[in-house]
């Protein structure tokens, strides 16, 4: 079952001076998804989000929300979207409640109960009448999420919502995203530079690097199962290589220095281990490395000219 | 029911920076008044010296209206600097604080947000000017009492005591009209940058340069003078001439209004297309 797209970017691009911050970006986010938008710092995530929320004018292409072009139907479609762009900033000298009233008024239909409701969701009810100036970073971030939830939007866009939060805060945000998606049926667009974060919260994902889309598809397809590259540390190594190479489900078996590398289906890794041990080979480690993860680590570590493995494209490159 | 305009007023008047202008005025006005209370007679004598040889002046020349006029005249050049603190902050302040990200991602158009903020700027400017005039009149009348207003100038104008309140009210309105140009300039500069310091200093710089050009009696500068808005900022004084030169009031008023509208339109053009990167 494929639901309709709530957000689409079509050949979206933004040029700052001579540099393309975002180039020919085609994203499709469907109703009900938790969409993870993954990329290293400076990849163009924030620029894309700013274009989606009308803070930046695209140089090329367009943004469509709920099937309508943003430029022509701005007010109409933005009523159905809530957003938090980068870190949460507020009028520090006003109370949280007053800040939410200001945002709510721009939405045009926000009652006092609605403000209480979103404050409740992020557990800020007790501090609602304190000036935001007195808030900790984590509380501001929560208030940022609260303002994105005003008016029960159909699509919530959150730009690095866990940045700067402590582990407890990260966990809370993650759980909140899950609840919003499950219980309220909201579509969530979530950006992050951390693969595991997307892996834990998202159902679909796209990776962007240097302003360009690398891959897009469901998290399940992209991040798990099929043909994981496994590094095997065993002694004697050569004997182990021969054994692994003889397995019908193993592919690309080769020696990498002292280690063996092979592509294996993840559910059969224990079987391989068992077999090697039975044959009297000492197995020190079996380390599965997913190709996408390897690729993503490479780009985040700044190894510049990496191109994605061909294998990755199978996940459904747009 | 509150409106977006109401919210902008809250944003402006809940910020302590907005009160610098009011505090400065609240300090200066009583200070000048007390000084005049102590030494005003000497000053009045110097103004009326030429006259008292030919005329016999009766009544209270150093009255509340006269000191109001005196203060408006003395502070005229400086009030714009106080205004820029509020006006220059309107757009650039939001950019600097990052709050554009929560308001410009909402279904209200930028044109409407800008119009609301401009109205707020004009409102703020008006309250500062009205505060200056009202405080001067109130403290002046308390300390010096009432009387006819004697306006020194090329010729000495005397306005009967009964007419003075209306004239001062009119002068106040014209002063507000003139200061709206200064506020519009600061507002326009505020649309260009992401830091309120730029528009504040920029507005002051423009005003100083214009005043200097207008004051230097060189032929080159004399040609510019009719095009500088600072030439017309003394429009309020025309309300205290006898009779009121309506033609000049209308002409100066139209030029000042043109400047205000011009600054607003340019800021609208810039702000509507601006990428919010802060």
Coordinates of C-alpha atoms in Angstrom, one line a residue:
Chain A
X1 CA 0.0 0.0 0.0
X2 CA 1.5 3.3 -1.1
X3 CA 0.0 6.5 0.4
X4 CA -0.1 9.8 -1.4
X5 CA 2.9 12.2 -1.2
X6 CA 2.6 15.0 1.3
X7 CA 5.9 16.6 0.4
X8 CA 7.7 16.5 -2.9
X9 CA 10.7 18.4 -4.1
X10 CA 11.2 18.5 -7.9
X11 CA 14.7 19.3 -9.2
X12 CA 15.1 21.5 -6.2
X13 CA 18.3 23.6 -6.2
X14 CA 19.8 26.5 -4.4
X15 CA 22.9 28.4 -5.4
X16 CA 24.8 30.6 -3.1
X17 CA 27.2 32.6 -5.2
X18 CA 28.9 30.0 -7.4
X19 CA 28.3 27.1 -5.0
X20 CA 25.3 24.8 -5.3
X21 CA 24.2 24.2 -1.7
X22 CA 21.5 21.9 -3.0
X23 CA 21.4 20.5 -6.5
X24 CA 18.6 18.8 -8.4
X25 CA 17.0 17.3 -5.3
X26 CA 14.0 15.0 -5.8
X27 CA 12.4 13.8 -2.6
X28 CA 9.1 12.1 -2.0
X29 CA 7.7 12.0 1.5
X30 CA 4.4 10.0 1.8
X31 CA 1.6 10.3 4.3
X32 CA 2.3 8.5 7.5
X33 CA 6.0 8.1 7.1
X34 CA 8.7 9.1 9.5
X35 CA 11.1 10.3 6.9
X36 CA 14.8 10.5 7.8
X37 CA 16.8 13.1 6.0
X38 CA 20.4 12.1 6.6
X39 CA 23.6 13.9 5.7
X40 CA 26.8 15.1 7.1
X41 CA 27.1 18.6 8.4
X42 CA 27.0 21.1 5.5
X43 CA 25.4 18.6 3.1
X44 CA 22.5 20.9 2.4
X45 CA 19.9 19.6 4.8
X46 CA 19.1 22.9 6.4
X47 CA 19.0 24.7 3.1
X48 CA 16.5 22.1 1.8
X49 CA 14.4 22.5 5.0
X50 CA 14.4 26.3 4.7
X51 CA 13.2 26.0 1.1
X52 CA 10.4 23.6 2.2
X53 CA 9.3 26.1 4.8
X54 CA 9.6 29.1 2.5
X55 CA 12.5 30.8 4.3
X56 CA 14.7 30.5 1.2
X57 CA 13.7 30.9 -2.4
X58 CA 14.9 28.0 -4.6
X59 CA 17.2 28.8 -7.5
X60 CA 15.7 26.0 -9.5
X61 CA 12.9 23.5 -9.2
X62 CA 10.0 23.6 -6.8
X63 CA 8.5 22.4 -3.5
X64 CA 5.1 20.8 -3.5
X65 CA 3.2 20.3 -0.3
X66 CA 0.0 18.2 -0.4
X67 CA 0.2 18.2 -4.1
X68 CA 0.3 22.0 -4.4
X69 CA 3.2 24.2 -5.4
X70 CA 4.4 26.1 -2.3
X71 CA 5.0 29.3 -4.2
X72 CA 1.4 29.7 -5.3
X73 CA -0.4 28.2 -2.3
X74 CA 1.9 29.3 0.5
X75 CA -0.7 30.2 3.1
X76 CA -3.0 27.4 2.4
X77 CA -0.3 24.6 2.6
X78 CA 1.8 26.1 5.4
X79 CA -1.3 25.9 7.7
X80 CA -1.0 22.2 7.5
X81 CA 2.8 22.1 8.3
X82 CA 4.6 22.7 11.5
X83 CA 8.4 23.2 11.6
X84 CA 11.4 23.6 13.7
X85 CA 14.4 24.9 11.8
X86 CA 17.8 24.4 13.4
X87 CA 18.0 25.4 17.0
X88 CA 14.9 26.6 18.7
X89 CA 14.9 30.4 19.1
X90 CA 12.2 32.4 20.8
X91 CA 11.5 35.9 22.2
X92 CA 13.6 35.3 25.3
X93 CA 12.1 38.1 27.2
X94 CA 8.6 36.7 26.9
X95 CA 7.1 33.6 28.5
X96 CA 6.8 30.3 26.7
X97 CA 3.0 30.7 26.7
X98 CA 3.3 34.2 25.1
X99 CA 5.7 32.9 22.5
X100 CA 3.2 30.1 21.6
X101 CA 0.4 32.6 21.4
X102 CA 2.4 34.7 18.9
X103 CA 3.1 31.7 16.7
X104 CA -0.5 30.5 17.2
X105 CA -1.9 33.8 16.1
X106 CA 0.0 33.5 12.8
X107 CA -1.7 30.2 12.3
X108 CA -5.0 31.9 12.8
X109 CA -6.9 29.4 14.9
X110 CA -5.1 28.6 18.2
X111 CA -7.0 28.4 21.4
X112 CA -5.6 28.6 24.9
X113 CA -6.5 24.9 25.3
X114 CA -4.4 24.1 22.2
X115 CA -1.4 25.9 23.7
X116 CA -1.9 24.0 27.0
X117 CA -2.1 20.8 25.0
X118 CA 1.2 21.2 23.2
X119 CA 2.9 22.3 26.4
X120 CA 1.6 19.2 28.0
X121 CA 3.0 17.0 25.2
X122 CA 6.6 18.4 25.8
X123 CA 6.1 18.5 29.6
X124 CA 6.6 22.2 30.0
X125 CA 3.2 23.0 31.6
X126 CA 4.8 23.9 34.9
X127 CA 7.2 26.4 33.4
X128 CA 4.8 27.9 30.8
X129 CA 4.7 31.3 32.4
X130 CA 8.4 31.7 32.9
X131 CA 10.5 33.7 30.5
X132 CA 12.2 31.6 27.9
X133 CA 15.4 33.3 28.9
X134 CA 15.4 31.1 32.0
X135 CA 15.1 27.9 30.0
X136 CA 17.9 25.4 29.5
X137 CA 18.9 24.4 26.0
X138 CA 16.8 21.2 26.3
X139 CA 13.7 23.0 27.4
X140 CA 14.0 25.5 24.5
X141 CA 14.4 22.6 22.1
X142 CA 11.2 21.0 23.6
X143 CA 9.4 24.3 23.3
X144 CA 10.6 24.4 19.7
X145 CA 8.9 21.1 19.1
X146 CA 5.8 22.3 20.9
X147 CA 5.4 25.3 18.6
X148 CA 5.8 22.9 15.6
X149 CA 2.9 20.9 16.9
X150 CA 0.5 23.9 17.3
X151 CA -2.7 23.4 15.3
X152 CA -2.1 19.7 14.8
X153 CA -0.3 19.9 11.5
X154 CA -0.4 16.9 9.1
X155 CA 3.3 17.3 8.4
X156 CA 5.9 18.1 11.0
X157 CA 9.4 19.1 9.8
X158 CA 12.1 18.8 12.4
X159 CA 15.7 19.9 11.7
X160 CA 18.1 18.1 13.9
X161 CA 15.7 18.0 16.8
X162 CA 18.1 16.2 19.1
X163 CA 21.1 18.3 18.6
X164 CA 22.7 19.4 21.8
X165 CA 20.4 17.3 24.0
X166 CA 21.6 14.9 26.7
X167 CA 20.9 11.2 26.2
X168 CA 17.7 11.4 28.2
X169 CA 16.5 14.3 26.1
X170 CA 17.4 12.4 22.9
X171 CA 15.4 9.4 24.1
X172 CA 12.4 11.6 24.9
X173 CA 12.4 13.2 21.5
X174 CA 12.8 9.9 19.8
X175 CA 9.8 8.5 21.7
X176 CA 7.8 11.6 21.0
X177 CA 8.4 11.3 17.3
X178 CA 7.2 7.7 17.5
X179 CA 4.1 8.7 19.4
X180 CA 3.2 11.5 17.0
X181 CA 3.5 9.2 14.1
X182 CA 1.7 6.2 15.6
X183 CA -1.0 7.9 17.7
X184 CA -1.7 11.1 15.7
X185 CA -1.0 9.8 12.3
X186 CA 1.4 12.8 11.6
X187 CA 3.9 12.6 8.8
X188 CA 7.3 13.5 10.2
X189 CA 10.3 14.8 8.2
X190 CA 13.3 14.5 10.4
X191 CA 16.9 15.6 9.6
X192 CA 20.0 14.2 11.2
X193 CA 23.6 13.7 10.7
X194 CA 23.5 10.5 12.7
X195 CA 22.7 7.3 10.9
X196 CA 21.7 5.4 14.0
X197 CA 19.2 8.1 14.9
X198 CA 17.5 7.8 11.6
X199 CA 17.7 4.0 11.8
X200 CA 15.9 4.0 15.2
X201 CA 13.1 6.4 14.3
X202 CA 12.5 6.6 10.6
X203 CA 10.6 4.4 8.3
X204 CA 11.9 6.0 5.1
X205 CA 15.1 7.8 4.4
X206 CA 17.2 9.8 2.0
X207 CA 20.9 10.5 2.2
X208 CA 22.2 13.8 0.9
X209 CA 25.8 14.7 0.4
X210 CA 27.3 17.9 -1.0
X211 CA 23.8 19.0 -2.0
X212 CA 23.0 16.0 -4.0
X213 CA 20.7 13.1 -3.3
X214 CA 22.7 9.9 -2.8
X215 CA 19.9 7.4 -2.2
X216 CA 16.3 7.3 -1.1
X217 CA 14.2 4.4 0.0
X218 CA 12.7 2.6 3.0
X219 CA 14.9 2.2 6.0
X220 CA 14.3 -1.6 5.9
X221 CA 15.5 -1.9 2.4
X222 CA 18.5 0.3 2.8
X223 CA 19.8 -0.5 6.2
X224 CA 19.3 -4.2 6.8
X225 CA 19.3 -7.7 5.5
X226 CA 20.6 -8.5 2.1
X227 CA 24.3 -9.2 1.7
X228 CA 26.1 -7.6 4.5
X229 CA 29.8 -7.4 4.2
X230 CA 31.3 -9.3 7.1
X231 CA 34.9 -9.1 8.3
X232 CA 36.1 -12.4 9.8
X233 CA 39.0 -12.6 12.1
X234 CA 40.0 -16.2 12.3
X235 CA 43.1 -18.4 12.8
X236 CA 44.3 -19.9 10.6
X237 CA 43.0 -17.3 8.2
X238 CA 43.7 -19.0 4.9
X239 CA 41.8 -22.1 6.0
X240 CA 38.9 -20.1 7.1
X241 CA 38.8 -18.3 3.8
X242 CA 38.7 -21.6 1.9
X243 CA 35.8 -22.7 4.1
X244 CA 33.8 -19.5 3.7
X245 CA 34.5 -19.4 -0.1
X246 CA 33.0 -22.9 -0.3
X247 CA 29.7 -21.8 1.1
X248 CA 27.0 -21.5 -1.5
X249 CA 25.5 -18.3 -0.1
X250 CA 28.8 -16.5 0.4
X251 CA 30.0 -14.0 -2.3
X252 CA 33.1 -11.9 -2.9
X253 CA 35.3 -13.8 -0.5
X254 CA 38.7 -12.3 -0.3
X255 CA 41.6 -11.7 2.0
X256 CA 42.1 -8.2 3.4
X257 CA 45.4 -8.3 5.1
X258 CA 45.0 -10.8 8.0
X259 CA 41.2 -10.7 7.7
X260 CA 38.7 -12.3 5.5
X261 CA 35.9 -10.3 4.0
X262 CA 32.8 -11.8 2.5
X263 CA 29.3 -10.9 1.6
X264 CA 26.8 -13.0 3.6
X265 CA 23.1 -12.9 4.4
X266 CA 22.9 -11.6 8.0
X267 CA 20.7 -14.4 9.2
X268 CA 23.3 -17.0 8.3
X269 CA 26.2 -15.4 10.1
X270 CA 25.8 -17.6 13.2
X271 CA 25.8 -20.6 11.0
X272 CA 29.1 -19.6 9.5
X273 CA 30.5 -19.1 13.0
X274 CA 29.3 -22.5 14.1
X275 CA 30.8 -24.2 11.1
X276 CA 34.2 -22.6 11.4
X277 CA 34.4 -23.5 15.1
X278 CA 33.4 -27.1 14.4
X279 CA 36.2 -27.3 11.9
X280 CA 38.6 -26.3 14.6
X281 CA 39.2 -22.8 13.4
X282 CA 39.5 -20.2 16.1
X283 CA 37.1 -17.4 15.4
X284 CA 38.0 -14.1 17.1
X285 CA 35.4 -11.9 15.5
X286 CA 32.7 -11.7 12.9
X287 CA 31.9 -8.0 12.2
X288 CA 29.1 -7.3 9.9
X289 CA 29.5 -4.0 8.0
X290 CA 26.6 -2.8 6.0
X291 CA 27.7 -1.1 2.9
X292 CA 25.5 2.0 3.4
X293 CA 26.8 2.5 6.9
X294 CA 30.4 2.2 5.6
X295 CA 29.6 4.7 2.9
X296 CA 27.9 7.1 5.3
X297 CA 30.8 6.9 7.7
X298 CA 33.2 7.6 4.9
X299 CA 31.3 10.8 3.9
X300 CA 30.9 12.0 7.4
X301 CA 34.5 11.5 8.2
X302 CA 35.2 13.8 5.4
X303 CA 36.8 11.4 3.0
X304 CA 35.8 13.5 0.1
X305 CA 35.6 11.7 -3.2
X306 CA 33.6 8.6 -2.3
X307 CA 30.9 7.5 -4.6
X308 CA 28.2 5.2 -3.3
X309 CA 28.6 1.5 -3.9
X310 CA 26.5 0.3 -6.8
X311 CA 24.8 -2.1 -4.4
X312 CA 23.2 0.7 -2.5
X313 CA 21.3 1.9 -5.5
X314 CA 19.0 -1.1 -5.3
X315 CA 17.2 0.3 -2.4
X316 CA 15.3 2.5 -4.8
X317 CA 17.3 5.4 -6.0
X318 CA 15.1 8.2 -7.0
Chain B
X1 CA -9.3 39.6 20.8
X2 CA -5.6 40.3 20.1
X3 CA -4.2 40.6 16.6
X4 CA -0.8 40.2 15.0
X5 CA -0.4 43.9 15.4
X6 CA -1.0 43.5 19.1
X7 CA 1.7 40.8 19.3
X8 CA 4.1 43.1 17.6
X9 CA 3.4 45.8 20.2
X10 CA 4.0 43.2 22.9
X11 CA 7.3 42.3 21.3
X12 CA 8.3 45.9 21.1
X13 CA 7.1 47.2 24.5
X14 CA 8.2 44.2 26.5
X15 CA 11.8 44.8 25.5
X16 CA 13.7 47.0 27.8
X17 CA 15.8 48.4 24.9
X18 CA 12.6 50.2 23.7
X19 CA 12.6 52.2 26.9
X20 CA 16.0 53.8 26.4
X21 CA 14.4 56.6 24.5
X22 CA 11.7 57.2 27.1
X23 CA 14.2 57.1 30.0
X24 CA 16.5 59.5 28.2
X25 CA 13.7 61.9 27.7
X26 CA 12.4 61.5 31.2
X27 CA 15.9 62.5 32.4
X28 CA 16.6 65.4 30.0
X29 CA 13.3 67.2 30.2
X30 CA 13.1 67.8 34.0
X31 CA 16.8 68.6 34.0
X32 CA 16.5 71.3 31.4
X33 CA 13.3 72.6 33.1
X34 CA 15.1 72.9 36.5
X35 CA 18.0 74.7 34.9
X36 CA 15.6 77.1 33.2
X37 CA 13.8 77.7 36.4
X38 CA 17.0 78.8 38.0
X39 CA 18.5 80.8 35.1
X40 CA 15.7 81.3 32.6
X41 CA 15.3 85.0 33.2
X42 CA 18.8 85.7 31.8
X43 CA 17.9 83.7 28.7
X44 CA 14.6 85.4 28.1
X45 CA 16.4 88.8 28.4
X46 CA 18.9 87.9 25.8
X47 CA 16.1 86.8 23.4
X48 CA 14.0 89.9 24.0
X49 CA 16.8 92.4 24.3
X50 CA 16.2 94.0 21.0
X51 CA 12.5 94.2 21.6
X52 CA 12.4 95.7 25.0
X53 CA 14.1 98.8 23.7
X54 CA 11.1 99.4 21.4
X55 CA 8.3 97.6 23.2
X56 CA 7.1 97.1 26.6
X57 CA 6.6 93.4 27.3
X58 CA 4.0 92.4 29.9
X59 CA 3.1 89.0 31.2
X60 CA 4.9 85.7 31.9
X61 CA 7.3 85.1 29.0
X62 CA 9.1 82.2 30.6
X63 CA 6.0 80.0 30.8
X64 CA 5.3 76.3 30.3
X65 CA 4.7 76.7 26.6
X66 CA 7.9 78.6 26.1
X67 CA 10.0 75.9 27.8
X68 CA 8.2 73.2 25.8
X69 CA 9.2 75.1 22.6
X70 CA 12.7 75.5 23.9
X71 CA 13.1 71.8 24.6
X72 CA 11.7 70.7 21.3
X73 CA 14.0 73.1 19.6
X74 CA 17.0 72.0 21.5
X75 CA 16.5 68.3 21.2
X76 CA 15.4 68.3 17.7
X77 CA 18.6 67.0 16.2
X78 CA 19.0 64.3 18.9
X79 CA 15.6 62.7 19.1
X80 CA 16.2 60.7 15.8
X81 CA 19.1 59.0 17.4
X82 CA 16.9 57.7 20.2
X83 CA 14.3 56.5 17.8
X84 CA 16.7 54.4 15.8
X85 CA 17.2 52.1 18.8
X86 CA 13.6 50.9 18.4
X87 CA 13.1 51.2 14.7
X88 CA 16.4 49.7 13.6
X89 CA 15.7 46.7 15.8
X90 CA 12.3 45.8 14.2
X91 CA 13.5 43.5 11.5
X92 CA 17.2 43.0 12.2
X93 CA 16.5 42.2 15.8
X94 CA 14.3 39.3 14.8
X95 CA 17.0 38.2 12.3
X96 CA 19.7 38.3 15.0
X97 CA 17.5 36.5 17.6
X98 CA 16.7 33.8 15.0
X99 CA 12.9 34.3 15.6
X100 CA 12.2 34.8 11.9
X101 CA 12.5 31.1 11.7
X102 CA 9.4 30.6 13.8
X103 CA 7.3 33.4 12.3
X104 CA 8.1 33.4 8.6
X105 CA 7.5 29.6 8.3
X106 CA 3.8 30.3 9.1
X107 CA 0.9 30.9 6.7
X108 CA 1.0 34.7 7.1
X109 CA 2.6 36.4 4.1
X110 CA 5.8 38.3 4.5
X111 CA 4.1 41.4 3.0
X112 CA 1.6 41.3 5.9
X113 CA 4.3 40.7 8.5
X114 CA 6.3 43.6 7.1
X115 CA 3.2 45.9 7.0
X116 CA 2.4 45.0 10.7
X117 CA 6.0 45.6 11.7
X118 CA 6.1 49.0 9.9
X119 CA 2.9 50.1 11.6
X120 CA 4.5 49.1 14.9
X121 CA 7.6 51.1 14.1
X122 CA 5.5 54.2 13.3
X123 CA 3.4 53.7 16.5
X124 CA 6.6 53.4 18.6
X125 CA 8.0 56.5 17.0
X126 CA 4.8 58.4 17.7
X127 CA 4.8 57.4 21.4
X128 CA 8.3 58.6 21.8
X129 CA 7.6 62.0 20.3
X130 CA 4.3 62.4 22.0
X131 CA 6.0 61.5 25.3
X132 CA 8.6 64.2 24.8
X133 CA 6.0 66.9 24.0
X134 CA 3.5 65.8 26.7
X135 CA 6.2 65.6 29.4
X136 CA 7.5 69.0 28.5
X137 CA 4.1 70.6 28.5
X138 CA 3.0 69.0 31.8
X139 CA 6.3 69.6 33.7
X140 CA 6.5 73.1 32.1
X141 CA 3.1 74.2 33.1
X142 CA 3.6 72.8 36.6
X143 CA 6.9 74.7 37.1
X144 CA 6.3 77.9 35.1
X145 CA 2.5 78.3 34.6
X146 CA 0.8 79.4 31.5
X147 CA 1.0 82.4 29.2
X148 CA 1.4 83.6 25.7
X149 CA 4.0 81.8 23.6
X150 CA 6.8 83.9 22.3
X151 CA 8.7 82.3 19.5
X152 CA 12.0 83.8 18.6
X153 CA 13.1 83.6 15.0
X154 CA 13.8 86.0 12.1
X155 CA 10.8 87.8 13.4
X156 CA 9.4 87.4 16.8
X157 CA 6.0 85.6 16.8
X158 CA 3.6 85.9 19.7
X159 CA 0.8 83.3 20.0
X160 CA -2.0 84.2 22.5
X161 CA -2.2 81.8 25.5
X162 CA -5.6 80.5 24.4
X163 CA -4.3 79.4 21.0
X164 CA -1.2 77.7 22.2
X165 CA -2.5 74.2 23.1
X166 CA -3.9 73.7 19.7
X167 CA -0.7 74.9 18.1
X168 CA 1.5 72.7 20.2
X169 CA -0.8 69.7 19.4
X170 CA -0.4 70.5 15.7
X171 CA 3.4 71.0 16.1
X172 CA 3.5 67.6 17.8
X173 CA 1.6 65.9 15.0
X174 CA 4.0 67.5 12.4
X175 CA 6.9 66.4 14.5
X176 CA 5.6 62.8 14.5
X177 CA 5.2 63.0 10.7
X178 CA 8.8 64.1 10.3
X179 CA 10.2 61.5 12.7
X180 CA 8.3 58.8 10.7
X181 CA 10.9 59.4 8.0
X182 CA 13.7 58.8 10.3
X183 CA 12.0 55.6 11.6
X184 CA 11.3 54.5 8.0
X185 CA 15.0 54.9 7.1
X186 CA 16.0 52.8 10.1
X187 CA 13.3 50.3 9.2
X188 CA 14.6 50.1 5.6
X189 CA 18.2 49.6 6.8
X190 CA 16.9 47.0 9.2
X191 CA 15.5 45.0 6.3
X192 CA 19.0 44.7 4.8
X193 CA 21.0 43.2 7.6
X194 CA 20.9 40.6 10.3
X195 CA 22.2 42.7 13.1
X196 CA 20.4 45.7 14.7
X197 CA 23.6 47.6 15.2
X198 CA 24.0 48.2 11.5
X199 CA 20.7 50.1 11.0
X200 CA 21.1 52.0 14.2
X201 CA 24.5 53.3 13.3
X202 CA 23.6 53.6 9.6
X203 CA 20.6 55.8 10.3
X204 CA 22.7 58.1 12.6
X205 CA 25.4 58.3 9.9
X206 CA 22.9 59.2 7.2
X207 CA 21.3 61.9 9.3
X208 CA 24.6 63.4 10.3
X209 CA 25.8 63.5 6.7
X210 CA 22.6 65.1 5.6
X211 CA 22.7 67.7 8.3
X212 CA 26.3 68.5 7.5
X213 CA 25.6 68.8 3.8
X214 CA 22.6 70.9 4.5
X215 CA 24.5 73.2 6.9
X216 CA 27.6 73.9 4.8
X217 CA 26.9 77.0 2.7
X218 CA 28.8 75.8 -0.4
X219 CA 27.1 76.1 -3.8
X220 CA 27.6 72.4 -4.5
X221 CA 25.7 71.4 -1.3
X222 CA 23.1 74.1 -1.7
X223 CA 21.8 72.2 -4.8
X224 CA 21.4 69.0 -2.8
X225 CA 19.6 70.6 0.0
X226 CA 16.1 70.5 -1.3
X227 CA 16.5 66.8 -1.8
X228 CA 17.5 65.9 1.7
X229 CA 14.8 64.9 4.1
X230 CA 16.7 66.5 7.0
X231 CA 15.9 69.9 5.4
X232 CA 12.2 69.4 6.2
X233 CA 12.5 67.8 9.7
X234 CA 11.8 71.2 11.3
X235 CA 8.3 71.1 9.8
X236 CA 6.8 71.2 13.3
X237 CA 8.1 74.8 13.8
X238 CA 5.7 75.9 11.0
X239 CA 2.8 75.2 13.4
X240 CA 4.1 78.0 15.6
X241 CA 4.4 80.6 12.9
X242 CA 1.9 83.4 12.7
X243 CA -0.1 82.8 10.5
X244 CA 0.6 79.1 9.7
X245 CA 2.2 78.9 6.2
X246 CA -0.1 76.2 5.0
X247 CA 1.5 75.9 1.6
X248 CA 4.9 75.2 3.1
X249 CA 3.4 72.8 5.6
X250 CA 1.7 70.8 2.8
X251 CA 4.8 70.9 0.6
X252 CA 7.3 69.8 3.3
X253 CA 4.7 67.3 4.6
X254 CA 4.4 65.7 1.1
X255 CA 8.1 65.5 0.6
X256 CA 8.5 63.8 4.0
X257 CA 5.7 61.5 3.3
X258 CA 7.2 60.6 0.0
X259 CA 10.5 59.7 1.7
X260 CA 8.6 57.5 4.3
X261 CA 6.7 55.6 1.6
X262 CA 9.8 55.3 -0.5
X263 CA 11.8 53.7 2.3
X264 CA 8.9 51.4 3.1
X265 CA 8.5 50.2 -0.5
X266 CA 12.2 49.5 -0.9
X267 CA 12.2 47.5 2.4
X268 CA 9.1 45.6 1.1
X269 CA 11.0 44.8 -2.1
X270 CA 14.0 43.5 -0.2
X271 CA 12.3 41.7 2.5
X272 CA 9.9 39.8 0.2
X273 CA 12.8 38.3 -1.6
X274 CA 15.3 37.9 1.2
X275 CA 16.6 34.4 2.0
X276 CA 16.4 33.9 5.8
X277 CA 19.7 32.4 6.7
X278 CA 20.0 33.4 10.3

